[in-house]
PDB file of C-alpha atoms in Angstrom:
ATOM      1  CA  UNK A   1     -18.656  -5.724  27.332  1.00 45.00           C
ATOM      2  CA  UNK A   2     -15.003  -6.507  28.138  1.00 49.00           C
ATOM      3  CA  UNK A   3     -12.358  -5.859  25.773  1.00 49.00           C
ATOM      4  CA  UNK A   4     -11.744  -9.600  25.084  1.00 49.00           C
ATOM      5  CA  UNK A   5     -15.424  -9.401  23.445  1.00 51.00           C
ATOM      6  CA  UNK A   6     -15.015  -7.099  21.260  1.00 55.00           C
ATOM      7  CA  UNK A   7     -11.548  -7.982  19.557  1.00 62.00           C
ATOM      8  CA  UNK A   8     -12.961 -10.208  16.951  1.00 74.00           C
ATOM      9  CA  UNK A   9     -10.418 -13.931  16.548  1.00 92.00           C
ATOM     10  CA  UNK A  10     -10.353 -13.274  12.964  1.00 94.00           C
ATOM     11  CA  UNK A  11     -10.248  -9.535  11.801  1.00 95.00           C
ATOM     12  CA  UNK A  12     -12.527  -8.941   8.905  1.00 96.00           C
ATOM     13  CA  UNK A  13      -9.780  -6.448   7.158  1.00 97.00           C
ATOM     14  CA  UNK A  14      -7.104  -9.226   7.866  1.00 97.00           C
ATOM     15  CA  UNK A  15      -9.146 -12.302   6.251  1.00 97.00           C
ATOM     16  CA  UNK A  16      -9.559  -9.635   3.316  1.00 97.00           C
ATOM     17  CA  UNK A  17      -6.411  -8.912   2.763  1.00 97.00           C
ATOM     18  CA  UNK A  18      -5.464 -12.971   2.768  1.00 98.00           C
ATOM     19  CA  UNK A  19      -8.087 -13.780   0.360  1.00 97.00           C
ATOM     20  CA  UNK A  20      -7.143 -10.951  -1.882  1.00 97.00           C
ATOM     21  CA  UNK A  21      -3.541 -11.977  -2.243  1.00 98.00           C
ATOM     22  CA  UNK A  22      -4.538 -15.416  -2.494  1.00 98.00           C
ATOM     23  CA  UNK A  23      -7.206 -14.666  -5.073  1.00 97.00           C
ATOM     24  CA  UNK A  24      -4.451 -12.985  -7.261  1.00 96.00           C
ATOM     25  CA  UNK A  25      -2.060 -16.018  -6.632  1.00 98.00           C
ATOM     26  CA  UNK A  26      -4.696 -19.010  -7.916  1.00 97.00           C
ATOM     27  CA  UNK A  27      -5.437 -16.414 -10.648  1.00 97.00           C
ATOM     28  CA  UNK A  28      -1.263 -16.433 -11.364  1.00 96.00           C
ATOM     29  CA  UNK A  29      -1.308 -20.074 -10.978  1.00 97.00           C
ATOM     30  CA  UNK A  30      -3.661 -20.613 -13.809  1.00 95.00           C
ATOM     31  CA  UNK A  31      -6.223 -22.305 -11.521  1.00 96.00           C
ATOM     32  CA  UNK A  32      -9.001 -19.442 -11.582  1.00 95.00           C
ATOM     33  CA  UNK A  33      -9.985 -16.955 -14.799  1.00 93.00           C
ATOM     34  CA  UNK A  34      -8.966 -13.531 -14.244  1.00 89.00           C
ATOM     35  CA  UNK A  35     -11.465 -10.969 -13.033  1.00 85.00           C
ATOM     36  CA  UNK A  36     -10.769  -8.424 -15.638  1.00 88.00           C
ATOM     37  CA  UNK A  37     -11.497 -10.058 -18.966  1.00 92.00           C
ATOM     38  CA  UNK A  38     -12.419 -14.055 -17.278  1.00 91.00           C
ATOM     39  CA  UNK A  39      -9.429 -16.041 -19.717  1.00 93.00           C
ATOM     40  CA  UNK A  40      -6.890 -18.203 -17.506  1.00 94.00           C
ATOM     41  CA  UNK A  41      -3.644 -16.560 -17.382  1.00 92.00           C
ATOM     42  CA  UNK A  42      -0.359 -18.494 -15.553  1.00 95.00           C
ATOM     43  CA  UNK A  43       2.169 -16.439 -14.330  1.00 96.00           C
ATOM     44  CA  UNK A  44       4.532 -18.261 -12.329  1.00 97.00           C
ATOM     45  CA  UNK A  45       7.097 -15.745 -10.954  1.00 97.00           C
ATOM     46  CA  UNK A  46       4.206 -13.416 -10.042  1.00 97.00           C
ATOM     47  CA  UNK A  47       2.637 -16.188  -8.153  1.00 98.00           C
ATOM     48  CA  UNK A  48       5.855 -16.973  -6.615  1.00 98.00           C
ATOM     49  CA  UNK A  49       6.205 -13.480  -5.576  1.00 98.00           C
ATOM     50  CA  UNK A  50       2.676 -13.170  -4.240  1.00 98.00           C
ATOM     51  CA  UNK A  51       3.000 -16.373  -1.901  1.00 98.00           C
ATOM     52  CA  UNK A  52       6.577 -14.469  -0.763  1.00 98.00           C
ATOM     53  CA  UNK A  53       4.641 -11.426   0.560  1.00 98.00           C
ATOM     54  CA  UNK A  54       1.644 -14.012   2.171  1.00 98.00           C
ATOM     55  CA  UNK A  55       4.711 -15.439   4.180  1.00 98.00           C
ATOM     56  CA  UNK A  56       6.515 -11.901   4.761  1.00 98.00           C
ATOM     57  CA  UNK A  57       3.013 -11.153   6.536  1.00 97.00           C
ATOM     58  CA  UNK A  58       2.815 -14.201   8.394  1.00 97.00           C
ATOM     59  CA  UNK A  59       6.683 -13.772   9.541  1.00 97.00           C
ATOM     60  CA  UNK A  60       6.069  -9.498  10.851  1.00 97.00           C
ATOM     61  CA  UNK A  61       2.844 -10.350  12.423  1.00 96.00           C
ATOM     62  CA  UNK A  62       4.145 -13.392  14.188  1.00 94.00           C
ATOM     63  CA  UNK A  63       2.472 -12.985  17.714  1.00 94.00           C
ATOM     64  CA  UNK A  64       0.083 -10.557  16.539  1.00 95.00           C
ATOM     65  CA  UNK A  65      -2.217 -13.074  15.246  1.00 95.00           C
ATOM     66  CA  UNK A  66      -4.969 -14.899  16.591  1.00 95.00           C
ATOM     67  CA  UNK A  67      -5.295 -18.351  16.464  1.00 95.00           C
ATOM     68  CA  UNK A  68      -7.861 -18.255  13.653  1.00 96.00           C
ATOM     69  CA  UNK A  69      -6.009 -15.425  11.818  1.00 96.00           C
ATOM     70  CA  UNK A  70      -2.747 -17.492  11.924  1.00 96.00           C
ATOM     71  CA  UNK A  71      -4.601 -20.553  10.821  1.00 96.00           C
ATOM     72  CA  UNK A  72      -5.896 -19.117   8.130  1.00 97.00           C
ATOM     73  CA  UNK A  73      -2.790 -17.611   7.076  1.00 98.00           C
ATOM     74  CA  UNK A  74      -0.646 -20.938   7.031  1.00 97.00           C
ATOM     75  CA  UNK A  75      -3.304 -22.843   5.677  1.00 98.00           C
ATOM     76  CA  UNK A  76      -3.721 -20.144   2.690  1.00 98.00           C
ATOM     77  CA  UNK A  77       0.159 -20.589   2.230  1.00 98.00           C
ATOM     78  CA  UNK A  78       0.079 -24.334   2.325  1.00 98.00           C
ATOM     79  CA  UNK A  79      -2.195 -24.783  -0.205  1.00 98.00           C
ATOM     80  CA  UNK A  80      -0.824 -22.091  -2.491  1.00 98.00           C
ATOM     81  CA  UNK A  81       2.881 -23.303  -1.882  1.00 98.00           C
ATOM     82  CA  UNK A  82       1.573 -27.240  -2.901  1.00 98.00           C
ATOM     83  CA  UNK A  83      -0.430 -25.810  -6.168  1.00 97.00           C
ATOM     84  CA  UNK A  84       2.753 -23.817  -7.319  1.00 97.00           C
ATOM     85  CA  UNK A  85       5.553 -27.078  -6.984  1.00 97.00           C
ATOM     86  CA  UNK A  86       2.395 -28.547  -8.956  1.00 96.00           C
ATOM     87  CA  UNK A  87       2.134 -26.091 -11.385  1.00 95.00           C
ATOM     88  CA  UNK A  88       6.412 -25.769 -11.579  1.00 94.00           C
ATOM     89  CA  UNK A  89       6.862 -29.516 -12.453  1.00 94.00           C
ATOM     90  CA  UNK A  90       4.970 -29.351 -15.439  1.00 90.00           C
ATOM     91  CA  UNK A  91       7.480 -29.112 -18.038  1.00 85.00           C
ATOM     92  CA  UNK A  92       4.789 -27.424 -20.535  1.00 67.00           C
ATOM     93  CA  UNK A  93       4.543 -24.004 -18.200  1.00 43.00           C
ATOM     94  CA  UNK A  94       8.265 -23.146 -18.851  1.00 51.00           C
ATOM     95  CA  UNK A  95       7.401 -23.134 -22.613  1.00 49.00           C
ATOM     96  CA  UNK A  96       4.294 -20.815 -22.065  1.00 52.00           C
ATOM     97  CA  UNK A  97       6.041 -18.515 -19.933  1.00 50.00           C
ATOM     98  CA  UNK A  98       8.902 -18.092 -22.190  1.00 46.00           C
ATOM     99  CA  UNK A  99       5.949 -16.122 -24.669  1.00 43.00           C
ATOM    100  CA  UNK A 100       4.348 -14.719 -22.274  1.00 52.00           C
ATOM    101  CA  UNK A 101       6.122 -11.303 -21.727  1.00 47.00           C
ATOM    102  CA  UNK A 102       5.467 -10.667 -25.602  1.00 44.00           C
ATOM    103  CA  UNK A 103       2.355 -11.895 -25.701  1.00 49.00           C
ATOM    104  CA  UNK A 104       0.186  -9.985 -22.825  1.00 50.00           C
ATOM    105  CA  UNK A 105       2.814  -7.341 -21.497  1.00 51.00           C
ATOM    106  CA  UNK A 106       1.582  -5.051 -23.774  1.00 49.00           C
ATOM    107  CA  UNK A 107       4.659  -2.892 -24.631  1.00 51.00           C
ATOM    108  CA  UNK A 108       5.372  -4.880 -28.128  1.00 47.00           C
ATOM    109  CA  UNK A 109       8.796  -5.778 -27.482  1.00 48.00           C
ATOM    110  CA  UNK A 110      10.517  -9.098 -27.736  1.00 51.00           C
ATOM    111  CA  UNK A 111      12.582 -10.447 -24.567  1.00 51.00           C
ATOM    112  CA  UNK A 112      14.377 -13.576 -26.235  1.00 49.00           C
ATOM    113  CA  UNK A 113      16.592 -11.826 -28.303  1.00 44.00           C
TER     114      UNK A 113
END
């Protein structure tokens, strides 16, 4: 078996780590419940964040990729760049993210003060 045969075009531990940023981005987006206690959650500066380090991957592995890996990478970015401009326009998120760090941080305090 030659060495080309083995290398797999799209690394099971790569496509894992993809989906599992992108998993925790639709979650931040408000598109998918949350794994822990299944209620929708949007957190739009997380999500912005988490799309960030999907595209400071893409950038350090440049040539590193395969052609499936890098596929799957930009398209994962794409769609996850589109859905947050979507989820950005609406003019109701910057209301519910304005309560949010009260609300489900946890620590009781009050940021608007």
């Amino acid at each position: 078996m030659s060495q080309q045969e083995e290398k797999p075009d799209l690394n099971p531990y790569f496509f894992n780590l993809v989906t599992m940023f992108a998993s925790a981005a639709w979650q931040q987006l408000g598109k998918i419940q949350s794994h822990v206690d299944g209620k929708i959650y949007k957190d739009l500066k997380s999500a912005q964040i988490t799309i960030e380090m999907l595209i400071m991957i893409r950038d350090k592995m440049k040539g590193n990729l395969s052609k499936k890996e890098e596929e799957l990478l930009t398209s994962t970015i794409s769609n996850l760049q589109i859905n947050y401009a979507d989820e950005a326009a609406k003019p109701e998120d910057k209301k519910e993210e304005e309560n949010k760090p009260s609300d489900t941080c946890g620590c009781g305090s009050d940021n608007k003060s």
